């Protein structure tokens, strides 16, 4: 008998995968020693779960979802983080992140397609800060999506950078020196783009606590 309108993920069974009904799922796990499976309310949640270890979901009651950070914008255009029911990220999306070896130090950022972790763009500067990289990554992503006529949402794990983008200003204290001149020129171009362009891209905060590191992470923590 079907158990409602759910999606079933089988991590360990006859044929691992995502199944649309309990009967299909049952055929994959019945009689299988240490079978691993769980139901989800949406296809999106199921697809995310299938890409991650079963242990992250084991024992989680479907009627008692975890909590996640929900981001909204207040009347002054500032990002507000509040708690809400957990949901997986949208896979058809762009994720951006930055890394810095020292602060300041060698800085780089990249944009990655969430569904398959394909790198879409990358930039590296000899001197910079992580906050600058996070800011530039978002602006680069906005420009890329607009130029290519794409309506995907974009994820960043930096509330600070999201706020800088909304203010259309990179509020860094990095001094302008001969060593940082090229980066500062790049920053000014990014600010000019924000001030002279409109965009419809929705920028969302990546929920690291529940989803793990953002797909664009450089893995240097």
mmCIF file of N, CA and C in Angstrom, residues 51-184:
data_model
loop_
_atom_site.group_PDB
_atom_site.id
_atom_site.type_symbol
_atom_site.label_atom_id
_atom_site.label_comp_id
_atom_site.label_asym_id
_atom_site.label_seq_id
_atom_site.Cartn_x
_atom_site.Cartn_y
_atom_site.Cartn_z
ATOM 1 N N UNK A 51 22.714 12.419 -2.909
ATOM 2 C CA UNK A 51 24.099 12.806 -3.154
ATOM 3 C C UNK A 51 24.935 12.831 -1.873
ATOM 4 N N UNK A 52 24.286 12.682 -0.711
ATOM 5 C CA UNK A 52 24.966 12.805 0.567
ATOM 6 C C UNK A 52 24.899 11.483 1.327
ATOM 7 N N UNK A 53 25.704 11.309 2.368
ATOM 8 C CA UNK A 53 25.707 10.041 3.114
ATOM 9 C C UNK A 53 24.395 9.805 3.861
ATOM 10 N N UNK A 54 24.008 8.553 3.929
ATOM 11 C CA UNK A 54 22.786 8.161 4.647
ATOM 12 C C UNK A 54 22.838 8.584 6.113
ATOM 13 N N UNK A 55 24.034 8.554 6.712
ATOM 14 C CA UNK A 55 24.165 8.881 8.135
ATOM 15 C C UNK A 55 23.689 10.283 8.464
ATOM 16 N N UNK A 56 23.679 11.184 7.477
ATOM 17 C CA UNK A 56 23.213 12.545 7.737
ATOM 18 C C UNK A 56 21.701 12.600 7.922
ATOM 19 N N UNK A 57 21.002 11.561 7.480
ATOM 20 C CA UNK A 57 19.542 11.560 7.534
ATOM 21 C C UNK A 57 18.975 10.485 8.459
ATOM 22 N N UNK A 58 19.818 9.540 8.855
ATOM 23 C CA UNK A 58 19.371 8.433 9.705
ATOM 24 C C UNK A 58 18.789 8.952 11.008
ATOM 25 N N UNK A 59 17.602 8.510 11.337
ATOM 26 C CA UNK A 59 16.994 8.872 12.609
ATOM 27 C C UNK A 59 16.250 10.193 12.601
ATOM 28 N N UNK A 60 16.278 10.927 11.484
ATOM 29 C CA UNK A 60 15.547 12.192 11.414
ATOM 30 C C UNK A 60 14.082 11.919 11.127
ATOM 31 N N UNK A 61 13.195 12.321 12.024
ATOM 32 C CA UNK A 61 11.767 12.058 11.871
ATOM 33 C C UNK A 61 11.183 13.018 10.851
ATOM 34 N N UNK A 62 10.428 12.513 9.840
ATOM 35 C CA UNK A 62 9.909 13.394 8.802
ATOM 36 C C UNK A 62 8.954 14.455 9.320
ATOM 37 N N UNK A 63 8.303 14.206 10.468
ATOM 38 C CA UNK A 63 7.363 15.184 10.998
ATOM 39 C C UNK A 63 8.043 16.220 11.874
ATOM 40 N N UNK A 64 9.364 16.039 12.104
ATOM 41 C CA UNK A 64 10.115 16.985 12.919
ATOM 42 C C UNK A 64 11.351 17.457 12.158
ATOM 43 N N UNK A 65 11.139 18.286 11.124
ATOM 44 C CA UNK A 65 12.266 18.705 10.296
ATOM 45 C C UNK A 65 13.247 19.560 11.074
ATOM 46 N N UNK A 66 14.501 19.538 10.609
ATOM 47 C CA UNK A 66 15.508 20.408 11.178
ATOM 48 C C UNK A 66 15.156 21.857 10.859
ATOM 49 N N UNK A 67 15.968 22.784 11.362
ATOM 50 C CA UNK A 67 15.766 24.193 11.103
ATOM 51 C C UNK A 67 16.888 24.706 10.215
ATOM 52 N N UNK A 68 16.603 25.742 9.466
ATOM 53 C CA UNK A 68 17.629 26.320 8.626
ATOM 54 C C UNK A 68 17.549 27.838 8.685
ATOM 55 N N UNK A 69 18.588 28.502 8.229
ATOM 56 C CA UNK A 69 18.604 29.954 8.175
ATOM 57 C C UNK A 69 17.858 30.410 6.925
ATOM 58 N N UNK A 70 16.805 31.204 7.128
ATOM 59 C CA UNK A 70 16.034 31.752 6.025
ATOM 60 C C UNK A 70 16.414 33.224 5.883
ATOM 61 N N UNK A 71 16.709 33.665 4.680
ATOM 62 C CA UNK A 71 17.203 35.019 4.469
ATOM 63 C C UNK A 71 16.130 35.870 3.805
ATOM 64 N N UNK A 72 15.928 37.055 4.345
ATOM 65 C CA UNK A 72 15.038 38.025 3.733
ATOM 66 C C UNK A 72 15.721 39.382 3.768
ATOM 67 N N UNK A 73 15.088 40.381 3.189
ATOM 68 C CA UNK A 73 15.664 41.723 3.132
ATOM 69 C C UNK A 73 14.728 42.692 3.830
ATOM 70 N N UNK A 74 15.258 43.516 4.747
ATOM 71 C CA UNK A 74 14.424 44.456 5.476
ATOM 72 C C UNK A 74 14.217 45.733 4.663
ATOM 73 N N UNK A 75 13.533 46.711 5.268
ATOM 74 C CA UNK A 75 13.160 47.930 4.557
ATOM 75 C C UNK A 75 14.364 48.748 4.109
ATOM 76 N N UNK A 76 15.510 48.572 4.763
ATOM 77 C CA UNK A 76 16.713 49.310 4.402
ATOM 78 C C UNK A 76 17.613 48.526 3.443
ATOM 79 N N UNK A 77 17.114 47.398 2.979
ATOM 80 C CA UNK A 77 17.878 46.607 2.035
ATOM 81 C C UNK A 77 18.915 45.713 2.670
ATOM 82 N N UNK A 78 18.867 45.557 3.994
ATOM 83 C CA UNK A 78 19.826 44.715 4.692
ATOM 84 C C UNK A 78 19.306 43.286 4.784
ATOM 85 N N UNK A 79 20.221 42.341 4.750
ATOM 86 C CA UNK A 79 19.849 40.940 4.831
ATOM 87 C C UNK A 79 19.529 40.560 6.261
ATOM 88 N N UNK A 80 18.403 39.877 6.451
ATOM 89 C CA UNK A 80 17.972 39.421 7.762
ATOM 90 C C UNK A 80 17.918 37.902 7.747
ATOM 91 N N UNK A 81 18.539 37.275 8.733
ATOM 92 C CA UNK A 81 18.560 35.821 8.817
ATOM 93 C C UNK A 81 17.623 35.378 9.933
ATOM 94 N N UNK A 82 16.665 34.516 9.608
ATOM 95 C CA UNK A 82 15.722 33.996 10.595
ATOM 96 C C UNK A 82 15.664 32.487 10.470
ATOM 97 N N UNK A 83 15.036 31.847 11.442
ATOM 98 C CA UNK A 83 14.939 30.395 11.435
ATOM 99 C C UNK A 83 13.646 29.935 10.764
ATOM 100 N N UNK A 84 13.713 28.847 10.016
ATOM 101 C CA UNK A 84 12.536 28.287 9.374
ATOM 102 C C UNK A 84 12.743 26.808 9.123
ATOM 103 N N UNK A 85 11.697 26.078 8.640
ATOM 104 C CA UNK A 85 11.827 24.638 8.376
ATOM 105 C C UNK A 85 12.889 24.380 7.320
ATOM 106 N N UNK A 86 13.614 23.295 7.490
ATOM 107 C CA UNK A 86 14.710 22.997 6.576
ATOM 108 C C UNK A 86 14.184 22.511 5.229
ATOM 109 N N UNK A 87 14.888 22.841 4.189
ATOM 110 C CA UNK A 87 14.628 22.327 2.851
ATOM 111 C C UNK A 87 15.967 22.276 2.149
ATOM 112 N N UNK A 88 16.079 21.419 1.160
ATOM 113 C CA UNK A 88 17.340 21.312 0.456
ATOM 114 C C UNK A 88 17.541 22.477 -0.500
ATOM 115 N N UNK A 89 18.770 22.704 -0.951
ATOM 116 C CA UNK A 89 19.022 23.766 -1.919
ATOM 117 C C UNK A 89 18.441 23.418 -3.288
ATOM 118 N N UNK A 90 18.213 24.434 -4.085
ATOM 119 C CA UNK A 90 17.785 24.227 -5.464
ATOM 120 C C UNK A 90 19.011 23.782 -6.260
ATOM 121 N N UNK A 91 18.922 22.638 -6.902
ATOM 122 C CA UNK A 91 20.080 22.102 -7.614
ATOM 123 C C UNK A 91 20.375 22.846 -8.914
ATOM 124 N N UNK A 92 19.331 23.342 -9.569
ATOM 125 C CA UNK A 92 19.519 24.113 -10.796
ATOM 126 C C UNK A 92 19.833 25.552 -10.398
ATOM 127 N N UNK A 93 21.068 25.776 -9.938
ATOM 128 C CA UNK A 93 21.447 27.073 -9.395
ATOM 129 C C UNK A 93 22.954 27.268 -9.513
ATOM 130 N N UNK A 94 23.377 28.479 -9.224
ATOM 131 C CA UNK A 94 24.793 28.830 -9.242
ATOM 132 C C UNK A 94 25.239 29.105 -7.811
ATOM 133 N N UNK A 95 26.368 28.548 -7.418
ATOM 134 C CA UNK A 95 26.941 28.802 -6.097
ATOM 135 C C UNK A 95 28.287 29.483 -6.272
ATOM 136 N N UNK A 96 28.574 30.478 -5.415
ATOM 137 C CA UNK A 96 29.846 31.189 -5.487
ATOM 138 C C UNK A 96 30.525 31.175 -4.126
ATOM 139 N N UNK A 97 31.846 31.209 -4.141
ATOM 140 C CA UNK A 97 32.598 31.239 -2.891
ATOM 141 C C UNK A 97 34.004 31.760 -3.168
ATOM 142 N N UNK A 98 34.688 32.172 -2.081
ATOM 143 C CA UNK A 98 36.040 32.708 -2.209
ATOM 144 C C UNK A 98 36.953 32.054 -1.188
ATOM 145 N N UNK A 99 38.249 32.177 -1.416
ATOM 146 C CA UNK A 99 39.253 31.673 -0.480
ATOM 147 C C UNK A 99 40.432 32.635 -0.495
ATOM 148 N N UNK A 100 41.118 32.724 0.638
ATOM 149 C CA UNK A 100 42.247 33.642 0.742
ATOM 150 C C UNK A 100 43.344 33.002 1.584
ATOM 151 N N UNK A 101 44.560 32.994 1.056
ATOM 152 C CA UNK A 101 45.708 32.464 1.794
ATOM 153 C C UNK A 101 46.351 33.616 2.562
ATOM 154 N N UNK A 102 45.869 33.834 3.786
ATOM 155 C CA UNK A 102 46.254 35.011 4.545
ATOM 156 C C UNK A 102 45.175 36.065 4.381
ATOM 157 N N UNK A 103 45.192 37.094 5.219
ATOM 158 C CA UNK A 103 44.144 38.104 5.140
ATOM 159 C C UNK A 103 44.733 39.485 5.471
ATOM 160 N N UNK A 104 45.279 40.204 4.475
ATOM 161 C CA UNK A 104 45.194 39.889 3.046
ATOM 162 C C UNK A 104 46.218 38.844 2.608
ATOM 163 N N UNK A 105 45.985 38.323 1.419
ATOM 164 C CA UNK A 105 46.857 37.320 0.842
ATOM 165 C C UNK A 105 46.362 36.966 -0.542
ATOM 166 N N UNK A 106 46.888 35.904 -1.104
ATOM 167 C CA UNK A 106 46.426 35.452 -2.423
ATOM 168 C C UNK A 106 44.947 35.101 -2.324
ATOM 169 N N UNK A 107 44.139 35.745 -3.150
ATOM 170 C CA UNK A 107 42.687 35.581 -3.096
ATOM 171 C C UNK A 107 42.160 35.034 -4.421
ATOM 172 N N UNK A 108 41.183 34.152 -4.342
ATOM 173 C CA UNK A 108 40.523 33.663 -5.543
ATOM 174 C C UNK A 108 39.069 33.355 -5.248
ATOM 175 N N UNK A 109 38.273 33.355 -6.293
ATOM 176 C CA UNK A 109 36.863 32.982 -6.143
ATOM 177 C C UNK A 109 36.440 32.173 -7.356
ATOM 178 N N UNK A 110 35.308 31.502 -7.225
ATOM 179 C CA UNK A 110 34.791 30.727 -8.345
ATOM 180 C C UNK A 110 33.270 30.637 -8.270
ATOM 181 N N UNK A 111 32.682 30.350 -9.414
ATOM 182 C CA UNK A 111 31.257 30.066 -9.519
ATOM 183 C C UNK A 111 31.075 28.647 -10.003
ATOM 184 N N UNK A 112 30.167 27.896 -9.372
ATOM 185 C CA UNK A 112 29.992 26.474 -9.664
ATOM 186 C C UNK A 112 28.502 26.176 -9.848
ATOM 187 N N UNK A 113 28.190 25.361 -10.861
ATOM 188 C CA UNK A 113 26.820 24.901 -11.052
ATOM 189 C C UNK A 113 26.534 23.837 -10.003
ATOM 190 N N UNK A 114 25.497 24.039 -9.193
ATOM 191 C CA UNK A 114 25.269 23.197 -8.024
ATOM 192 C C UNK A 114 24.984 21.743 -8.392
ATOM 193 N N UNK A 115 24.205 21.510 -9.426
ATOM 194 C CA UNK A 115 23.752 20.149 -9.740
ATOM 195 C C UNK A 115 24.901 19.192 -10.036
ATOM 196 N N UNK A 116 25.926 19.660 -10.744
ATOM 197 C CA UNK A 116 27.014 18.743 -11.123
ATOM 198 C C UNK A 116 28.403 19.225 -10.704
ATOM 199 N N UNK A 117 28.466 20.326 -9.931
ATOM 200 C CA UNK A 117 29.734 20.881 -9.410
ATOM 201 C C UNK A 117 30.675 21.361 -10.515
ATOM 202 N N UNK A 118 30.139 21.675 -11.689
ATOM 203 C CA UNK A 118 30.972 22.170 -12.795
ATOM 204 C C UNK A 118 31.369 23.624 -12.539
ATOM 205 N N UNK A 119 32.659 23.920 -12.688
ATOM 206 C CA UNK A 119 33.122 25.291 -12.511
ATOM 207 C C UNK A 119 32.699 26.131 -13.717
ATOM 208 N N UNK A 120 32.052 27.279 -13.430
ATOM 209 C CA UNK A 120 31.570 28.165 -14.483
ATOM 210 C C UNK A 120 32.543 29.318 -14.716
ATOM 211 N N UNK A 121 33.109 29.861 -13.644
ATOM 212 C CA UNK A 121 34.106 30.925 -13.783
ATOM 213 C C UNK A 121 35.047 30.900 -12.585
ATOM 214 N N UNK A 122 36.192 31.551 -12.753
ATOM 215 C CA UNK A 122 37.216 31.566 -11.708
ATOM 216 C C UNK A 122 38.063 32.823 -11.886
ATOM 217 N N UNK A 123 38.489 33.407 -10.762
ATOM 218 C CA UNK A 123 39.352 34.589 -10.789
ATOM 219 C C UNK A 123 40.338 34.498 -9.634
ATOM 220 N N UNK A 124 41.574 34.990 -9.870
ATOM 221 C CA UNK A 124 42.603 34.943 -8.835
ATOM 222 C C UNK A 124 43.380 36.245 -8.831
ATOM 223 N N UNK A 125 43.652 36.744 -7.629
ATOM 224 C CA UNK A 125 44.422 37.975 -7.472
ATOM 225 C C UNK A 125 45.575 37.724 -6.510
ATOM 226 N N UNK A 126 46.739 38.358 -6.719
ATOM 227 C CA UNK A 126 47.899 38.117 -5.852
ATOM 228 C C UNK A 126 47.706 38.621 -4.428
ATOM 229 N N UNK A 127 46.866 39.656 -4.245
ATOM 230 C CA UNK A 127 46.598 40.185 -2.906
ATOM 231 C C UNK A 127 45.123 40.554 -2.812
ATOM 232 N N UNK A 128 44.482 40.143 -1.734
ATOM 233 C CA UNK A 128 43.080 40.475 -1.520
ATOM 234 C C UNK A 128 42.626 39.953 -0.179
ATOM 235 N N UNK A 129 41.333 40.023 0.084
ATOM 236 C CA UNK A 129 40.750 39.480 1.307
ATOM 237 C C UNK A 129 39.597 38.564 0.945
ATOM 238 N N UNK A 130 39.190 37.760 1.885
ATOM 239 C CA UNK A 130 38.091 36.834 1.636
ATOM 240 C C UNK A 130 36.790 37.577 1.355
ATOM 241 N N UNK A 131 36.538 38.660 2.113
ATOM 242 C CA UNK A 131 35.304 39.419 1.901
ATOM 243 C C UNK A 131 35.245 40.033 0.508
ATOM 244 N N UNK A 132 36.385 40.542 0.043
ATOM 245 C CA UNK A 132 36.421 41.083 -1.318
ATOM 246 C C UNK A 132 36.093 39.983 -2.322
ATOM 247 N N UNK A 133 36.705 38.818 -2.138
ATOM 248 C CA UNK A 133 36.451 37.708 -3.043
ATOM 249 C C UNK A 133 34.993 37.292 -3.065
ATOM 250 N N UNK A 134 34.360 37.244 -1.883
ATOM 251 C CA UNK A 134 32.942 36.877 -1.797
ATOM 252 C C UNK A 134 32.081 37.900 -2.541
ATOM 253 N N UNK A 135 32.404 39.183 -2.367
ATOM 254 C CA UNK A 135 31.670 40.259 -3.047
ATOM 255 C C UNK A 135 31.822 40.154 -4.561
ATOM 256 N N UNK A 136 33.060 40.043 -5.018
ATOM 257 C CA UNK A 136 33.309 39.974 -6.459
ATOM 258 C C UNK A 136 32.690 38.728 -7.083
ATOM 259 N N UNK A 137 32.677 37.639 -6.332
ATOM 260 C CA UNK A 137 32.094 36.396 -6.858
ATOM 261 C C UNK A 137 30.603 36.570 -7.134
ATOM 262 N N UNK A 138 29.900 37.255 -6.219
ATOM 263 C CA UNK A 138 28.464 37.476 -6.423
ATOM 264 C C UNK A 138 28.235 38.364 -7.642
ATOM 265 N N UNK A 139 28.999 39.461 -7.733
ATOM 266 C CA UNK A 139 28.820 40.366 -8.874
ATOM 267 C C UNK A 139 29.152 39.655 -10.188
ATOM 268 N N UNK A 140 30.221 38.877 -10.190
ATOM 269 C CA UNK A 140 30.571 38.105 -11.385
ATOM 270 C C UNK A 140 29.423 37.162 -11.748
ATOM 271 N N UNK A 141 28.851 36.520 -10.746
ATOM 272 C CA UNK A 141 27.729 35.621 -10.990
ATOM 273 C C UNK A 141 26.521 36.343 -11.554
ATOM 274 N N UNK A 142 26.201 37.516 -10.992
ATOM 275 C CA UNK A 142 25.080 38.304 -11.507
ATOM 276 C C UNK A 142 25.294 38.688 -12.963
ATOM 277 N N UNK A 143 26.518 39.138 -13.272
ATOM 278 C CA UNK A 143 26.839 39.526 -14.643
ATOM 279 C C UNK A 143 26.753 38.339 -15.593
ATOM 280 N N UNK A 144 27.271 37.191 -15.143
ATOM 281 C CA UNK A 144 27.248 35.984 -15.976
ATOM 282 C C UNK A 144 25.809 35.545 -16.282
ATOM 283 N N UNK A 145 24.978 35.503 -15.245
ATOM 284 C CA UNK A 145 23.601 35.058 -15.435
ATOM 285 C C UNK A 145 22.833 36.012 -16.345
ATOM 286 N N UNK A 146 23.034 37.318 -16.157
ATOM 287 C CA UNK A 146 22.325 38.291 -16.993
ATOM 288 C C UNK A 146 22.802 38.212 -18.441
ATOM 289 N N UNK A 147 24.111 38.136 -18.630
ATOM 290 C CA UNK A 147 24.667 38.081 -19.980
ATOM 291 C C UNK A 147 24.158 36.878 -20.759
ATOM 292 N N UNK A 148 23.964 35.759 -20.061
ATOM 293 C CA UNK A 148 23.533 34.527 -20.718
ATOM 294 C C UNK A 148 22.027 34.297 -20.653
ATOM 295 N N UNK A 149 21.292 35.268 -20.135
ATOM 296 C CA UNK A 149 19.843 35.174 -20.095
ATOM 297 C C UNK A 149 19.333 34.048 -19.213
ATOM 298 N N UNK A 150 20.044 33.767 -18.116
ATOM 299 C CA UNK A 150 19.676 32.667 -17.226
ATOM 300 C C UNK A 150 18.900 33.179 -16.017
ATOM 301 N N UNK A 151 17.935 32.400 -15.584
ATOM 302 C CA UNK A 151 17.076 32.815 -14.468
ATOM 303 C C UNK A 151 17.360 32.031 -13.189
ATOM 304 N N UNK A 152 18.477 31.342 -13.137
ATOM 305 C CA UNK A 152 18.817 30.555 -11.949
ATOM 306 C C UNK A 152 19.037 31.462 -10.738
ATOM 307 N N UNK A 153 18.765 30.928 -9.554
ATOM 308 C CA UNK A 153 19.097 31.647 -8.336
ATOM 309 C C UNK A 153 20.588 31.470 -8.068
ATOM 310 N N UNK A 154 21.122 32.262 -7.142
ATOM 311 C CA UNK A 154 22.536 32.163 -6.805
ATOM 312 C C UNK A 154 22.688 32.036 -5.299
ATOM 313 N N UNK A 155 23.600 31.149 -4.879
ATOM 314 C CA UNK A 155 23.888 30.938 -3.462
ATOM 315 C C UNK A 155 25.253 31.517 -3.104
ATOM 316 N N UNK A 156 25.308 32.168 -1.932
ATOM 317 C CA UNK A 156 26.568 32.597 -1.333
ATOM 318 C C UNK A 156 26.477 32.257 0.151
ATOM 319 N N UNK A 157 27.608 31.931 0.778
ATOM 320 C CA UNK A 157 27.571 31.644 2.214
ATOM 321 C C UNK A 157 28.018 32.856 3.034
ATOM 322 N N UNK A 158 28.091 34.023 2.399
ATOM 323 C CA UNK A 158 28.547 35.242 3.078
ATOM 324 C C UNK A 158 27.431 36.276 3.167
ATOM 325 N N UNK A 159 26.837 36.443 4.355
ATOM 326 C CA UNK A 159 25.833 37.480 4.566
ATOM 327 C C UNK A 159 26.448 38.856 4.340
ATOM 328 N N UNK A 160 27.701 39.019 4.767
ATOM 329 C CA UNK A 160 28.396 40.297 4.608
ATOM 330 C C UNK A 160 28.488 40.690 3.138
ATOM 331 N N UNK A 161 28.906 39.754 2.298
ATOM 332 C CA UNK A 161 29.041 40.049 0.863
ATOM 333 C C UNK A 161 27.682 40.317 0.224
ATOM 334 N N UNK A 162 26.663 39.578 0.641
ATOM 335 C CA UNK A 162 25.315 39.812 0.111
ATOM 336 C C UNK A 162 24.877 41.231 0.416
ATOM 337 N N UNK A 163 25.161 41.692 1.640
ATOM 338 C CA UNK A 163 24.798 43.059 2.012
ATOM 339 C C UNK A 163 25.587 44.091 1.221
ATOM 340 N N UNK A 164 26.872 43.834 0.994
ATOM 341 C CA UNK A 164 27.675 44.759 0.178
ATOM 342 C C UNK A 164 27.090 44.884 -1.229
ATOM 343 N N UNK A 165 26.670 43.747 -1.792
ATOM 344 C CA UNK A 165 26.089 43.773 -3.135
ATOM 345 C C UNK A 165 24.792 44.571 -3.126
ATOM 346 N N UNK A 166 23.976 44.395 -2.110
ATOM 347 C CA UNK A 166 22.720 45.144 -2.043
ATOM 348 C C UNK A 166 22.974 46.639 -1.900
ATOM 349 N N UNK A 167 24.069 47.000 -1.215
ATOM 350 C CA UNK A 167 24.453 48.411 -1.072
ATOM 351 C C UNK A 167 25.196 48.929 -2.306
ATOM 352 N N UNK A 168 25.572 48.012 -3.211
ATOM 353 C CA UNK A 168 26.304 48.336 -4.434
ATOM 354 C C UNK A 168 27.664 48.949 -4.119
ATOM 355 N N UNK A 169 28.279 48.455 -3.048
ATOM 356 C CA UNK A 169 29.565 48.994 -2.630
ATOM 357 C C UNK A 169 30.383 47.935 -1.898
ATOM 358 N N UNK A 170 31.644 47.806 -2.289
ATOM 359 C CA UNK A 170 32.561 46.890 -1.608
ATOM 360 C C UNK A 170 33.180 47.637 -0.423
ATOM 361 N N UNK A 171 32.717 47.354 0.776
ATOM 362 C CA UNK A 171 33.121 48.123 1.956
ATOM 363 C C UNK A 171 34.369 47.538 2.624
ATOM 364 N N UNK A 172 35.381 47.344 1.831
ATOM 365 C CA UNK A 172 36.634 46.801 2.350
ATOM 366 C C UNK A 172 37.547 47.920 2.854
ATOM 367 N N UNK A 173 38.433 47.563 3.774
ATOM 368 C CA UNK A 173 39.435 48.501 4.274
ATOM 369 C C UNK A 173 40.817 48.198 3.694
ATOM 370 N N UNK A 174 40.859 47.366 2.672
ATOM 371 C CA UNK A 174 42.132 47.042 2.037
ATOM 372 C C UNK A 174 42.736 48.310 1.441
ATOM 373 N N UNK A 175 43.953 48.670 1.821
ATOM 374 C CA UNK A 175 44.552 49.914 1.303
ATOM 375 C C UNK A 175 44.877 49.818 -0.183
ATOM 376 N N UNK A 176 44.804 50.952 -0.836
ATOM 377 C CA UNK A 176 45.189 51.039 -2.245
ATOM 378 C C UNK A 176 46.695 51.242 -2.316
ATOM 379 N N UNK A 177 47.408 50.259 -2.817
ATOM 380 C CA UNK A 177 48.860 50.292 -2.941
ATOM 381 C C UNK A 177 49.216 49.831 -4.349
ATOM 382 N N UNK A 178 50.462 49.982 -4.743
ATOM 383 C CA UNK A 178 50.856 49.455 -6.058
ATOM 384 C C UNK A 178 50.523 47.972 -6.199
ATOM 385 N N UNK A 179 50.592 47.240 -5.096
ATOM 386 C CA UNK A 179 50.332 45.805 -5.140
ATOM 387 C C UNK A 179 48.853 45.484 -5.298
ATOM 388 N N UNK A 180 47.983 46.389 -4.827
ATOM 389 C CA UNK A 180 46.543 46.119 -4.870
ATOM 390 C C UNK A 180 45.816 46.930 -5.950
ATOM 391 N N UNK A 181 46.555 47.700 -6.737
ATOM 392 C CA UNK A 181 45.918 48.569 -7.743
ATOM 393 C C UNK A 181 45.054 47.786 -8.723
ATOM 394 N N UNK A 182 45.568 46.668 -9.221
ATOM 395 C CA UNK A 182 44.799 45.869 -10.194
ATOM 396 C C UNK A 182 43.499 45.360 -9.586
ATOM 397 N N UNK A 183 43.570 44.895 -8.341
ATOM 398 C CA UNK A 183 42.363 44.403 -7.690
ATOM 399 C C UNK A 183 41.372 45.541 -7.452
ATOM 400 N N UNK A 184 41.873 46.706 -7.037
ATOM 401 C CA UNK A 184 40.988 47.833 -6.817
ATOM 402 C C UNK A 184 40.301 48.264 -8.119
#
